[in-house]
JSON list of C-alpha atoms and ligand atoms in Angstrom, two decimals:
[
{"chain": "X", "resi": 1, "resn": "MET", "atom": "CA", "xyz": [129.55, 43.78, -167.17]},
{"chain": "X", "resi": 2, "resn": "ARG", "atom": "CA", "xyz": [131.95, 41.19, -168.08]},
{"chain": "X", "resi": 3, "resn": "LYS", "atom": "CA", "xyz": [133.16, 41.42, -171.22]},
{"chain": "X", "resi": 4, "resn": "PRO", "atom": "CA", "xyz": [133.41, 38.43, -173.74]},
{"chain": "X", "resi": 5, "resn": "THR", "atom": "CA", "xyz": [137.29, 39.22, -174.53]},
{"chain": "X", "resi": 6, "resn": "ALA", "atom": "CA", "xyz": [137.92, 39.15, -170.74]},
{"chain": "X", "resi": 7, "resn": "ASN", "atom": "CA", "xyz": [136.41, 35.36, -170.67]},
{"chain": "X", "resi": 8, "resn": "LEU", "atom": "CA", "xyz": [138.14, 34.57, -173.59]},
{"chain": "X", "resi": 9, "resn": "ALA", "atom": "CA", "xyz": [141.35, 34.90, -171.82]},
{"chain": "X", "resi": 10, "resn": "VAL", "atom": "CA", "xyz": [140.48, 33.12, -168.75]},
{"chain": "X", "resi": 11, "resn": "CYS", "atom": "CA", "xyz": [139.90, 30.12, -171.15]},
{"chain": "X", "resi": 12, "resn": "LEU", "atom": "CA", "xyz": [142.72, 30.49, -172.88]},
{"chain": "X", "resi": 13, "resn": "LEU", "atom": "CA", "xyz": [145.29, 30.57, -169.49]},
{"chain": "X", "resi": 14, "resn": "ALA", "atom": "CA", "xyz": [142.96, 28.02, -168.39]},
{"chain": "X", "resi": 15, "resn": "ALA", "atom": "CA", "xyz": [143.90, 25.99, -171.66]},
{"chain": "X", "resi": 16, "resn": "MET", "atom": "CA", "xyz": [147.61, 26.34, -171.12]},
{"chain": "X", "resi": 17, "resn": "ALA", "atom": "CA", "xyz": [147.63, 25.36, -167.73]},
{"chain": "X", "resi": 18, "resn": "ALA", "atom": "CA", "xyz": [146.53, 21.65, -168.59]},
{"chain": "X", "resi": 19, "resn": "LEU", "atom": "CA", "xyz": [149.14, 21.48, -171.62]},
{"chain": "X", "resi": 20, "resn": "PRO", "atom": "CA", "xyz": [151.46, 18.65, -170.16]},
{"chain": "X", "resi": 21, "resn": "ALA", "atom": "CA", "xyz": [154.39, 19.33, -168.23]},
{"chain": "X", "resi": 22, "resn": "HIS", "atom": "CA", "xyz": [156.89, 19.11, -171.56]},
{"chain": "X", "resi": 23, "resn": "ALA", "atom": "CA", "xyz": [154.94, 21.23, -174.12]},
{"chain": "X", "resi": 24, "resn": "ASP", "atom": "CA", "xyz": [155.08, 24.40, -172.52]},
{"chain": "X", "resi": 25, "resn": "GLY", "atom": "CA", "xyz": [158.86, 25.17, -173.09]},
{"chain": "X", "resi": 26, "resn": "GLN", "atom": "CA", "xyz": [159.70, 25.84, -169.79]},
{"chain": "X", "resi": 27, "resn": "ARG", "atom": "CA", "xyz": [159.19, 22.64, -168.24]},
{"chain": "X", "resi": 28, "resn": "PHE", "atom": "CA", "xyz": [161.35, 19.37, -169.45]},
{"chain": "X", "resi": 29, "resn": "ASP", "atom": "CA", "xyz": [161.25, 15.76, -168.66]},
{"chain": "X", "resi": 30, "resn": "VAL", "atom": "CA", "xyz": [164.74, 15.29, -167.44]},
{"chain": "X", "resi": 31, "resn": "ARG", "atom": "CA", "xyz": [164.29, 11.63, -165.83]},
{"chain": "X", "resi": 32, "resn": "ASN", "atom": "CA", "xyz": [166.46, 9.09, -167.65]},
{"chain": "X", "resi": 33, "resn": "PRO", "atom": "CA", "xyz": [168.26, 7.16, -165.28]},
{"chain": "X", "resi": 34, "resn": "ALA", "atom": "CA", "xyz": [171.17, 6.65, -167.51]},
{"chain": "X", "resi": 35, "resn": "TYR", "atom": "CA", "xyz": [171.31, 10.65, -168.57]},
{"chain": "X", "resi": 36, "resn": "ARG", "atom": "CA", "xyz": [170.82, 11.63, -165.37]},
{"chain": "X", "resi": 37, "resn": "GLN", "atom": "CA", "xyz": [173.47, 9.83, -163.92]},
{"chain": "X", "resi": 38, "resn": "GLU", "atom": "CA", "xyz": [176.39, 10.32, -166.41]},
{"chain": "X", "resi": 39, "resn": "CYS", "atom": "CA", "xyz": [175.61, 13.81, -167.30]},
{"chain": "X", "resi": 40, "resn": "GLY", "atom": "CA", "xyz": [174.04, 15.42, -164.52]},
{"chain": "X", "resi": 41, "resn": "SER", "atom": "CA", "xyz": [177.22, 14.99, -162.13]},
{"chain": "X", "resi": 42, "resn": "CYS", "atom": "CA", "xyz": [179.30, 18.04, -163.22]},
{"chain": "X", "resi": 43, "resn": "HIS", "atom": "CA", "xyz": [176.21, 20.40, -163.95]},
{"chain": "X", "resi": 44, "resn": "VAL", "atom": "CA", "xyz": [172.38, 19.81, -164.30]},
{"chain": "X", "resi": 45, "resn": "ALA", "atom": "CA", "xyz": [170.95, 17.49, -166.33]},
{"chain": "X", "resi": 46, "resn": "TYR", "atom": "CA", "xyz": [170.41, 19.67, -169.45]},
{"chain": "X", "resi": 47, "resn": "PRO", "atom": "CA", "xyz": [166.83, 19.51, -171.70]},
{"chain": "X", "resi": 48, "resn": "PRO", "atom": "CA", "xyz": [167.56, 17.09, -174.56]},
{"chain": "X", "resi": 49, "resn": "GLN", "atom": "CA", "xyz": [164.71, 19.25, -176.30]},
{"chain": "X", "resi": 50, "resn": "LEU", "atom": "CA", "xyz": [167.28, 22.10, -176.04]},
{"chain": "X", "resi": 51, "resn": "LEU", "atom": "CA", "xyz": [169.80, 21.07, -178.64]},
{"chain": "X", "resi": 52, "resn": "PRO", "atom": "CA", "xyz": [168.94, 19.30, -181.85]},
{"chain": "X", "resi": 53, "resn": "ALA", "atom": "CA", "xyz": [170.33, 15.79, -183.05]},
{"chain": "X", "resi": 54, "resn": "ALA", "atom": "CA", "xyz": [173.08, 17.10, -184.72]},
{"chain": "X", "resi": 55, "resn": "SER", "atom": "CA", "xyz": [174.33, 18.99, -181.60]},
{"chain": "X", "resi": 56, "resn": "TRP", "atom": "CA", "xyz": [173.53, 16.08, -179.63]},
{"chain": "X", "resi": 57, "resn": "ARG", "atom": "CA", "xyz": [175.85, 13.84, -182.05]},
{"chain": "X", "resi": 58, "resn": "ALA", "atom": "CA", "xyz": [178.31, 16.64, -182.31]},
{"chain": "X", "resi": 59, "resn": "LEU", "atom": "CA", "xyz": [178.79, 16.56, -178.55]},
{"chain": "X", "resi": 60, "resn": "MET", "atom": "CA", "xyz": [178.88, 13.10, -177.82]},
{"chain": "X", "resi": 61, "resn": "ASN", "atom": "CA", "xyz": [181.46, 12.69, -180.45]},
{"chain": "X", "resi": 62, "resn": "GLY", "atom": "CA", "xyz": [183.78, 14.60, -178.53]},
{"chain": "X", "resi": 63, "resn": "LEU", "atom": "CA", "xyz": [183.45, 13.48, -175.21]},
{"chain": "X", "resi": 64, "resn": "ASP", "atom": "CA", "xyz": [186.85, 13.03, -173.58]},
{"chain": "X", "resi": 65, "resn": "ARG", "atom": "CA", "xyz": [187.93, 16.65, -175.16]},
{"chain": "X", "resi": 66, "resn": "HIS", "atom": "CA", "xyz": [184.23, 18.19, -173.14]},
{"chain": "X", "resi": 67, "resn": "PHE", "atom": "CA", "xyz": [184.68, 21.69, -172.06]},
{"chain": "X", "resi": 68, "resn": "GLY", "atom": "CA", "xyz": [188.20, 20.64, -170.94]},
{"chain": "X", "resi": 69, "resn": "SER", "atom": "CA", "xyz": [186.72, 18.01, -169.05]},
{"chain": "X", "resi": 70, "resn": "ASP", "atom": "CA", "xyz": [187.06, 14.28, -170.14]},
{"chain": "X", "resi": 71, "resn": "ALA", "atom": "CA", "xyz": [183.77, 12.86, -169.90]},
{"chain": "X", "resi": 72, "resn": "SER", "atom": "CA", "xyz": [184.09, 9.89, -171.68]},
{"chain": "X", "resi": 73, "resn": "LEU", "atom": "CA", "xyz": [181.57, 7.02, -171.54]},
{"chain": "X", "resi": 74, "resn": "ASP", "atom": "CA", "xyz": [181.58, 2.66, -171.77]},
{"chain": "X", "resi": 75, "resn": "PRO", "atom": "CA", "xyz": [180.40, 2.17, -175.13]},
{"chain": "X", "resi": 76, "resn": "ALA", "atom": "CA", "xyz": [176.91, 0.74, -173.89]},
{"chain": "X", "resi": 77, "resn": "SER", "atom": "CA", "xyz": [175.86, 3.83, -171.67]},
{"chain": "X", "resi": 78, "resn": "HIS", "atom": "CA", "xyz": [177.21, 6.14, -175.14]},
{"chain": "X", "resi": 79, "resn": "ALA", "atom": "CA", "xyz": [174.77, 4.36, -176.68]},
{"chain": "X", "resi": 80, "resn": "GLU", "atom": "CA", "xyz": [171.95, 4.57, -174.71]},
{"chain": "X", "resi": 81, "resn": "ILE", "atom": "CA", "xyz": [172.09, 8.23, -174.21]},
{"chain": "X", "resi": 82, "resn": "LEU", "atom": "CA", "xyz": [172.89, 8.85, -177.66]},
{"chain": "X", "resi": 83, "resn": "ARG", "atom": "CA", "xyz": [169.50, 7.27, -178.61]},
{"chain": "X", "resi": 84, "resn": "TYR", "atom": "CA", "xyz": [168.17, 8.92, -175.40]},
{"chain": "X", "resi": 85, "resn": "LEU", "atom": "CA", "xyz": [169.08, 12.46, -176.80]},
{"chain": "X", "resi": 86, "resn": "GLU", "atom": "CA", "xyz": [168.26, 11.88, -180.20]},
{"chain": "X", "resi": 87, "resn": "ALA", "atom": "CA", "xyz": [165.24, 10.45, -179.46]},
{"chain": "X", "resi": 88, "resn": "ASN", "atom": "CA", "xyz": [164.11, 13.65, -176.99]},
{"chain": "X", "resi": 89, "resn": "ALA", "atom": "CA", "xyz": [166.34, 16.53, -178.86]},
{"chain": "X", "resi": 90, "resn": "GLY", "atom": "CA", "xyz": [164.83, 19.60, -180.16]},
{"chain": "X", "resi": 91, "resn": "ARG", "atom": "CA", "xyz": [164.25, 21.17, -183.64]},
{"chain": "X", "resi": 92, "resn": "ARG", "atom": "CA", "xyz": [165.35, 24.40, -183.32]},
{"chain": "X", "resi": 93, "resn": "HIS", "atom": "CA", "xyz": [168.34, 25.10, -185.90]},
{"chain": "X", "resi": 94, "resn": "ALA", "atom": "CA", "xyz": [171.53, 25.23, -183.55]},
{"chain": "X", "resi": 95, "resn": "ARG", "atom": "CA", "xyz": [174.39, 26.13, -186.33]},
{"chain": "X", "resi": 96, "resn": "ALA", "atom": "CA", "xyz": [177.33, 28.76, -186.48]},
{"chain": "X", "resi": 97, "resn": "ALA", "atom": "CA", "xyz": [180.17, 28.82, -189.00]},
{"chain": "X", "resi": 98, "resn": "GLY", "atom": "CA", "xyz": [178.38, 26.17, -190.75]},
{"chain": "X", "resi": 99, "resn": "LYS", "atom": "CA", "xyz": [178.64, 23.35, -187.84]},
{"chain": "X", "resi": 100, "resn": "PRO", "atom": "CA", "xyz": [176.34, 22.25, -184.96]},
{"chain": "X", "resi": 101, "resn": "GLN", "atom": "CA", "xyz": [176.77, 24.52, -181.80]},
{"chain": "X", "resi": 102, "resn": "LEU", "atom": "CA", "xyz": [177.44, 22.56, -178.64]},
{"chain": "X", "resi": 103, "resn": "ARG", "atom": "CA", "xyz": [176.47, 25.01, -176.03]},
{"chain": "X", "resi": 104, "resn": "ILE", "atom": "CA", "xyz": [172.27, 25.46, -175.64]},
{"chain": "X", "resi": 105, "resn": "SER", "atom": "CA", "xyz": [173.74, 28.94, -174.01]},
{"chain": "X", "resi": 106, "resn": "GLU", "atom": "CA", "xyz": [174.96, 29.96, -177.10]},
{"chain": "X", "resi": 107, "resn": "THR", "atom": "CA", "xyz": [172.43, 29.46, -179.13]},
{"chain": "X", "resi": 108, "resn": "ARG", "atom": "CA", "xyz": [170.08, 32.31, -180.45]},
{"chain": "X", "resi": 109, "resn": "TRP", "atom": "CA", "xyz": [167.36, 31.36, -178.95]},
{"chain": "X", "resi": 110, "resn": "PHE", "atom": "CA", "xyz": [168.85, 31.16, -175.82]},
{"chain": "X", "resi": 111, "resn": "VAL", "atom": "CA", "xyz": [170.95, 34.49, -176.27]},
{"chain": "X", "resi": 112, "resn": "HIS", "atom": "CA", "xyz": [167.61, 36.14, -177.24]},
{"chain": "X", "resi": 113, "resn": "GLU", "atom": "CA", "xyz": [165.60, 34.86, -173.90]},
{"chain": "X", "resi": 114, "resn": "HIS", "atom": "CA", "xyz": [168.17, 35.83, -171.56]},
{"chain": "X", "resi": 115, "resn": "ALA", "atom": "CA", "xyz": [168.99, 39.57, -173.46]},
{"chain": "X", "resi": 116, "resn": "GLU", "atom": "CA", "xyz": [165.27, 40.85, -172.52]},
{"chain": "X", "resi": 117, "resn": "GLU", "atom": "CA", "xyz": [165.30, 40.73, -168.23]},
{"chain": "X", "resi": 118, "resn": "LEU", "atom": "CA", "xyz": [168.74, 40.15, -167.69]},
{"chain": "X", "resi": 119, "resn": "PRO", "atom": "CA", "xyz": [171.68, 43.03, -167.60]},
{"chain": "X", "resi": 120, "resn": "ARG", "atom": "CA", "xyz": [174.46, 42.13, -170.30]},
{"chain": "X", "resi": 121, "resn": "ASP", "atom": "CA", "xyz": [177.48, 41.45, -167.58]},
{"chain": "X", "resi": 122, "resn": "ILE", "atom": "CA", "xyz": [174.74, 38.69, -165.54]},
{"chain": "X", "resi": 123, "resn": "TRP", "atom": "CA", "xyz": [176.90, 36.09, -166.72]},
{"chain": "X", "resi": 124, "resn": "LYS", "atom": "CA", "xyz": [180.05, 37.20, -164.88]},
{"chain": "X", "resi": 125, "resn": "HIS", "atom": "CA", "xyz": [177.99, 37.85, -161.48]},
{"chain": "X", "resi": 126, "resn": "PRO", "atom": "CA", "xyz": [180.06, 35.76, -159.00]},
{"chain": "X", "resi": 127, "resn": "ALA", "atom": "CA", "xyz": [177.07, 33.82, -158.04]},
{"chain": "X", "resi": 128, "resn": "VAL", "atom": "CA", "xyz": [176.73, 32.74, -161.65]},
{"chain": "X", "resi": 129, "resn": "LYS", "atom": "CA", "xyz": [179.59, 32.54, -163.58]},
{"chain": "X", "resi": 130, "resn": "SER", "atom": "CA", "xyz": [178.57, 30.80, -166.68]},
{"chain": "X", "resi": 131, "resn": "ALA", "atom": "CA", "xyz": [175.76, 30.53, -168.49]},
{"chain": "X", "resi": 132, "resn": "ALA", "atom": "CA", "xyz": [176.03, 27.33, -168.54]},
{"chain": "X", "resi": 133, "resn": "ASN", "atom": "CA", "xyz": [175.05, 27.29, -164.91]},
{"chain": "X", "resi": 134, "resn": "CYS", "atom": "CA", "xyz": [171.24, 27.05, -165.34]},
{"chain": "X", "resi": 135, "resn": "ALA", "atom": "CA", "xyz": [170.72, 26.51, -161.69]},
{"chain": "X", "resi": 136, "resn": "ALA", "atom": "CA", "xyz": [172.02, 29.78, -160.49]},
{"chain": "X", "resi": 137, "resn": "CYS", "atom": "CA", "xyz": [168.63, 31.47, -161.63]},
{"chain": "X", "resi": 138, "resn": "HIS", "atom": "CA", "xyz": [166.44, 28.46, -162.17]},
{"chain": "X", "resi": 139, "resn": "THR", "atom": "CA", "xyz": [166.29, 27.06, -158.52]},
{"chain": "X", "resi": 140, "resn": "ALA", "atom": "CA", "xyz": [164.79, 23.78, -160.03]},
{"chain": "X", "resi": 141, "resn": "ALA", "atom": "CA", "xyz": [166.87, 23.15, -162.76]},
{"chain": "X", "resi": 142, "resn": "ASP", "atom": "CA", "xyz": [168.21, 19.86, -161.92]},
{"chain": "X", "resi": 143, "resn": "SER", "atom": "CA", "xyz": [164.12, 18.65, -162.11]},
{"chain": "X", "resi": 144, "resn": "GLY", "atom": "CA", "xyz": [164.06, 20.34, -165.90]},
{"chain": "X", "resi": 145, "resn": "ASP", "atom": "CA", "xyz": [161.79, 23.16, -164.70]},
{"chain": "X", "resi": 146, "resn": "TYR", "atom": "CA", "xyz": [162.33, 26.57, -165.85]},
{"chain": "X", "resi": 147, "resn": "SER", "atom": "CA", "xyz": [159.30, 27.98, -165.07]},
{"chain": "X", "resi": 148, "resn": "GLY", "atom": "CA", "xyz": [158.80, 31.35, -163.51]},
{"chain": "X", "resi": 149, "resn": "ARG", "atom": "CA", "xyz": [158.41, 30.08, -160.44]},
{"chain": "X", "resi": 150, "resn": "SER", "atom": "CA", "xyz": [161.02, 28.76, -159.75]},
{"chain": "X", "resi": 151, "resn": "LEU", "atom": "CA", "xyz": [163.14, 31.47, -161.13]},
{"chain": "X", "resi": 152, "resn": "ARG", "atom": "CA", "xyz": [165.37, 33.37, -158.53]},
{"chain": "X", "resi": 153, "resn": "LEU", "atom": "CA", "xyz": [167.82, 36.12, -159.87]},
{"chain": "X", "resi": 154, "resn": "PRO", "atom": "CA", "xyz": [171.00, 36.69, -157.93]},
{"chain": "X", "resi": 155, "resn": "LYS", "atom": "CA", "xyz": [171.06, 39.70, -155.51]},
{"chain": "X", "resi": 156, "resn": "GLY", "atom": "CA", "xyz": [171.86, 42.75, -157.80]},
{"chain": "X", "resi": 157, "resn": "ALA", "atom": "CA", "xyz": [171.06, 40.71, -160.56]},
{"chain": "X", "resi": 158, "resn": "GLY", "atom": "CA", "xyz": [168.04, 41.96, -161.85]},
{"chain": "X", "resi": 159, "resn": "LYS", "atom": "CA", "xyz": [168.14, 44.98, -164.33]},
{"chain": "P", "resi": 1, "resn": "HEC", "atom": "C1", "xyz": [183.23, 15.77, -165.78]},
{"chain": "P", "resi": 1, "resn": "HEC", "atom": "C2", "xyz": [182.47, 16.64, -165.62]},
{"chain": "P", "resi": 1, "resn": "HEC", "atom": "C3", "xyz": [181.45, 16.80, -166.99]},
{"chain": "P", "resi": 1, "resn": "HEC", "atom": "C4", "xyz": [180.46, 15.37, -167.32]},
{"chain": "P", "resi": 1, "resn": "HEC", "atom": "C5", "xyz": [180.53, 14.03, -166.36]},
{"chain": "P", "resi": 1, "resn": "HEC", "atom": "C6", "xyz": [179.65, 16.15, -168.30]},
{"chain": "P", "resi": 1, "resn": "HEC", "atom": "N1", "xyz": [179.74, 17.75, -168.44]},
{"chain": "P", "resi": 1, "resn": "HEC", "atom": "FE1", "xyz": [179.02, 18.42, -169.69]},
{"chain": "P", "resi": 1, "resn": "HEC", "atom": "N2", "xyz": [179.79, 19.98, -169.22]},
{"chain": "P", "resi": 1, "resn": "HEC", "atom": "C7", "xyz": [181.07, 19.83, -168.22]},
{"chain": "P", "resi": 1, "resn": "HEC", "atom": "C8", "xyz": [181.96, 21.94, -168.25]},
{"chain": "P", "resi": 1, "resn": "HEC", "atom": "C9", "xyz": [182.84, 21.78, -167.14]},
{"chain": "P", "resi": 1, "resn": "HEC", "atom": "C10", "xyz": [181.16, 22.43, -169.56]},
{"chain": "P", "resi": 1, "resn": "HEC", "atom": "C11", "xyz": [181.15, 23.38, -169.73]},
{"chain": "P", "resi": 1, "resn": "HEC", "atom": "C12", "xyz": [180.46, 24.18, -168.43]},
{"chain": "P", "resi": 1, "resn": "HEC", "atom": "C13", "xyz": [180.41, 25.97, -168.31]},
{"chain": "P", "resi": 1, "resn": "HEC", "atom": "O1", "xyz": [180.82, 26.39, -169.58]},
{"chain": "P", "resi": 1, "resn": "HEC", "atom": "O2", "xyz": [180.45, 26.60, -167.19]},
{"chain": "P", "resi": 1, "resn": "HEC", "atom": "C14", "xyz": [180.06, 21.23, -170.07]},
{"chain": "P", "resi": 1, "resn": "HEC", "atom": "C15", "xyz": [178.92, 21.87, -170.38]},
{"chain": "P", "resi": 1, "resn": "HEC", "atom": "C16", "xyz": [178.45, 21.11, -171.39]},
{"chain": "P", "resi": 1, "resn": "HEC", "atom": "C17", "xyz": [177.27, 21.94, -172.00]},
{"chain": "P", "resi": 1, "resn": "HEC", "atom": "C18", "xyz": [176.90, 23.16, -172.85]},
{"chain": "P", "resi": 1, "resn": "HEC", "atom": "C19", "xyz": [176.11, 23.98, -171.73]},
{"chain": "P", "resi": 1, "resn": "HEC", "atom": "C20", "xyz": [176.00, 25.65, -172.22]},
{"chain": "P", "resi": 1, "resn": "HEC", "atom": "O3", "xyz": [175.12, 25.29, -172.37]},
{"chain": "P", "resi": 1, "resn": "HEC", "atom": "O4", "xyz": [177.15, 25.76, -172.03]},
{"chain": "P", "resi": 1, "resn": "HEC", "atom": "C21", "xyz": [176.42, 20.64, -172.68]},
{"chain": "P", "resi": 1, "resn": "HEC", "atom": "C22", "xyz": [175.40, 20.79, -173.70]},
{"chain": "P", "resi": 1, "resn": "HEC", "atom": "C23", "xyz": [176.75, 19.36, -171.94]},
{"chain": "P", "resi": 1, "resn": "HEC", "atom": "N3", "xyz": [177.93, 19.76, -171.50]},
{"chain": "P", "resi": 1, "resn": "HEC", "atom": "C24", "xyz": [176.23, 18.02, -172.23]},
{"chain": "P", "resi": 1, "resn": "HEC", "atom": "C25", "xyz": [176.81, 17.51, -171.36]},
{"chain": "P", "resi": 1, "resn": "HEC", "atom": "C26", "xyz": [176.35, 15.67, -171.58]},
{"chain": "P", "resi": 1, "resn": "HEC", "atom": "C27", "xyz": [175.56, 15.45, -172.54]},
{"chain": "P", "resi": 1, "resn": "HEC", "atom": "C28", "xyz": [177.23, 14.83, -171.23]},
{"chain": "P", "resi": 1, "resn": "HEC", "atom": "C29", "xyz": [177.06, 13.25, -170.76]},
{"chain": "P", "resi": 1, "resn": "HEC", "atom": "C30", "xyz": [177.54, 12.65, -172.05]},
{"chain": "P", "resi": 1, "resn": "HEC", "atom": "C31", "xyz": [177.90, 15.72, -170.15]},
{"chain": "P", "resi": 1, "resn": "HEC", "atom": "N4", "xyz": [177.47, 16.75, -170.45]},
{"chain": "P", "resi": 1, "resn": "HEC", "atom": "C32", "xyz": [178.75, 15.04, -168.76]},
{"chain": "P", "resi": 1, "resn": "HEC", "atom": "C33", "xyz": [181.31, 18.59, -167.85]},
{"chain": "P", "resi": 1, "resn": "HEC", "atom": "C34", "xyz": [181.17, 17.93, -167.80]},
{"chain": "P", "resi": 2, "resn": "HEC", "atom": "C1", "xyz": [171.71, 34.79, -164.62]},
{"chain": "P", "resi": 2, "resn": "HEC", "atom": "C2", "xyz": [170.09, 33.82, -163.95]},
{"chain": "P", "resi": 2, "resn": "HEC", "atom": "C3", "xyz": [170.14, 32.64, -165.67]},
{"chain": "P", "resi": 2, "resn": "HEC", "atom": "C4", "xyz": [170.90, 31.66, -165.96]},
{"chain": "P", "resi": 2, "resn": "HEC", "atom": "C5", "xyz": [172.34, 31.68, -165.25]},
{"chain": "P", "resi": 2, "resn": "HEC", "atom": "C6", "xyz": [170.03, 30.49, -166.90]},
{"chain": "P", "resi": 2, "resn": "HEC", "atom": "N1", "xyz": [169.00, 31.71, -166.98]},
{"chain": "P", "resi": 2, "resn": "HEC", "atom": "FE1", "xyz": [167.32, 30.79, -167.99]},
{"chain": "P", "resi": 2, "resn": "HEC", "atom": "N2", "xyz": [166.14, 32.69, -167.85]},
{"chain": "P", "resi": 2, "resn": "HEC", "atom": "C7", "xyz": [166.21, 33.40, -166.71]},
{"chain": "P", "resi": 2, "resn": "HEC", "atom": "C8", "xyz": [165.70, 34.37, -166.61]},
{"chain": "P", "resi": 2, "resn": "HEC", "atom": "C9", "xyz": [165.66, 35.89, -166.20]},
{"chain": "P", "resi": 2, "resn": "HEC", "atom": "C10", "xyz": [164.43, 33.86, -168.06]},
{"chain": "P", "resi": 2, "resn": "HEC", "atom": "C11", "xyz": [163.20, 34.87, -168.04]},
{"chain": "P", "resi": 2, "resn": "HEC", "atom": "C12", "xyz": [163.17, 35.05, -169.54]},
{"chain": "P", "resi": 2, "resn": "HEC", "atom": "C13", "xyz": [162.16, 36.39, -169.96]},
{"chain": "P", "resi": 2, "resn": "HEC", "atom": "O1", "xyz": [160.75, 35.68, -168.98]},
{"chain": "P", "resi": 2, "resn": "HEC", "atom": "O2", "xyz": [162.41, 36.79, -170.51]},
{"chain": "P", "resi": 2, "resn": "HEC", "atom": "C14", "xyz": [164.77, 32.64, -168.20]},
{"chain": "P", "resi": 2, "resn": "HEC", "atom": "C15", "xyz": [164.13, 31.74, -168.74]},
{"chain": "P", "resi": 2, "resn": "HEC", "atom": "C16", "xyz": [164.78, 30.82, -169.59]},
{"chain": "P", "resi": 2, "resn": "HEC", "atom": "C17", "xyz": [163.60, 29.64, -170.46]},
{"chain": "P", "resi": 2, "resn": "HEC", "atom": "C18", "xyz": [162.28, 29.61, -170.52]},
{"chain": "P", "resi": 2, "resn": "HEC", "atom": "C19", "xyz": [162.13, 30.36, -172.04]},
{"chain": "P", "resi": 2, "resn": "HEC", "atom": "C20", "xyz": [160.36, 30.33, -171.85]},
{"chain": "P", "resi": 2, "resn": "HEC", "atom": "O3", "xyz": [160.10, 30.30, -173.55]},
{"chain": "P", "resi": 2, "resn": "HEC", "atom": "O4", "xyz": [160.02, 30.83, -170.89]},
{"chain": "P", "resi": 2, "resn": "HEC", "atom": "C21", "xyz": [164.20, 28.79, -170.18]},
{"chain": "P", "resi": 2, "resn": "HEC", "atom": "C22", "xyz": [163.71, 26.98, -170.94]},
{"chain": "P", "resi": 2, "resn": "HEC", "atom": "C23", "xyz": [165.97, 28.64, -169.74]},
{"chain": "P", "resi": 2, "resn": "HEC", "atom": "N3", "xyz": [165.55, 29.79, -169.58]},
{"chain": "P", "resi": 2, "resn": "HEC", "atom": "C24", "xyz": [166.77, 27.72, -169.55]},
{"chain": "P", "resi": 2, "resn": "HEC", "atom": "C25", "xyz": [167.78, 28.03, -169.60]},
{"chain": "P", "resi": 2, "resn": "HEC", "atom": "C26", "xyz": [169.23, 27.25, -169.26]},
{"chain": "P", "resi": 2, "resn": "HEC", "atom": "C27", "xyz": [168.84, 25.64, -170.25]},
{"chain": "P", "resi": 2, "resn": "HEC", "atom": "C28", "xyz": [170.38, 27.68, -169.10]},
{"chain": "P", "resi": 2, "resn": "HEC", "atom": "C29", "xyz": [171.67, 27.44, -168.66]},
{"chain": "P", "resi": 2, "resn": "HEC", "atom": "C30", "xyz": [171.38, 26.79, -169.88]},
{"chain": "P", "resi": 2, "resn": "HEC", "atom": "C31", "xyz": [169.81, 29.20, -168.43]},
{"chain": "P", "resi": 2, "resn": "HEC", "atom": "N4", "xyz": [168.31, 29.06, -168.67]},
{"chain": "P", "resi": 2, "resn": "HEC", "atom": "C32", "xyz": [170.41, 29.83, -167.51]},
{"chain": "P", "resi": 2, "resn": "HEC", "atom": "C33", "xyz": [167.34, 33.65, -166.03]},
{"chain": "P", "resi": 2, "resn": "HEC", "atom": "C34", "xyz": [168.55, 32.48, -166.00]}
]
């Protein structure tokens, strides 16, 4: 005998699988060519959805002092990328000490999401080095895919 609740679960799973690619919190559209070119060369092009517009504005206001690098842009590219980031920004709150947070990896969401399955010292693992190095574990981060399917933890990184 099949239980009706099991059927409901199957239906729900099917409905979730049918969601558009950008709507599940794991797959993001990072295909904007200017963004990829200018913001995807030193690290992966981070999903715009993972920071709110205020954070992107603050970050874009300080590109000449960008985490110890100079990531300055010409005014036209700067305007285009800022517009793209604002249009695709997330809504999750990301402020600390009264200021917009500049790091995805320091947001409450990120810390919480990554604390459950990972040992606390994972970010110092030689194959990871920094929480900003998304691709160390999310092997398809470059294409905006953070799903479980492409997640591979470096050796010795599991709890
Ligand atoms: C010249 C190299 C370079 C370029 C170009 C660059 N970045 Fe970065 N970015 C860095 C470095 C270095 C870090 C710090 C990485 C770390 O902590 O391991 C960083 C970190 C970041 C972070 C924080 C990551 C986290 O969550 O910890 C964001 C967000 C970011 N960059 C966005 C951008 C955007 C948007 C652009 C394009 C306007 C850009 N970057 C262009 C070098 C660059
Ligand atoms: C050391 C490995 C590691 C690094 C580096 C890492 N992650 Fe993750 N990430 C994980 C693991 C493990 C999970 C699964 C957590 C879970 O399912 O409880 C995860 C989950 C996620 C999810 C999915 C959350 C959800 O709703 O299912 C997103 C999005 C994500 N990470 C983004 C990022 C971004 C962006 C970066 C870089 C700024 C990053 N991660 C760096 C290991 C990592």
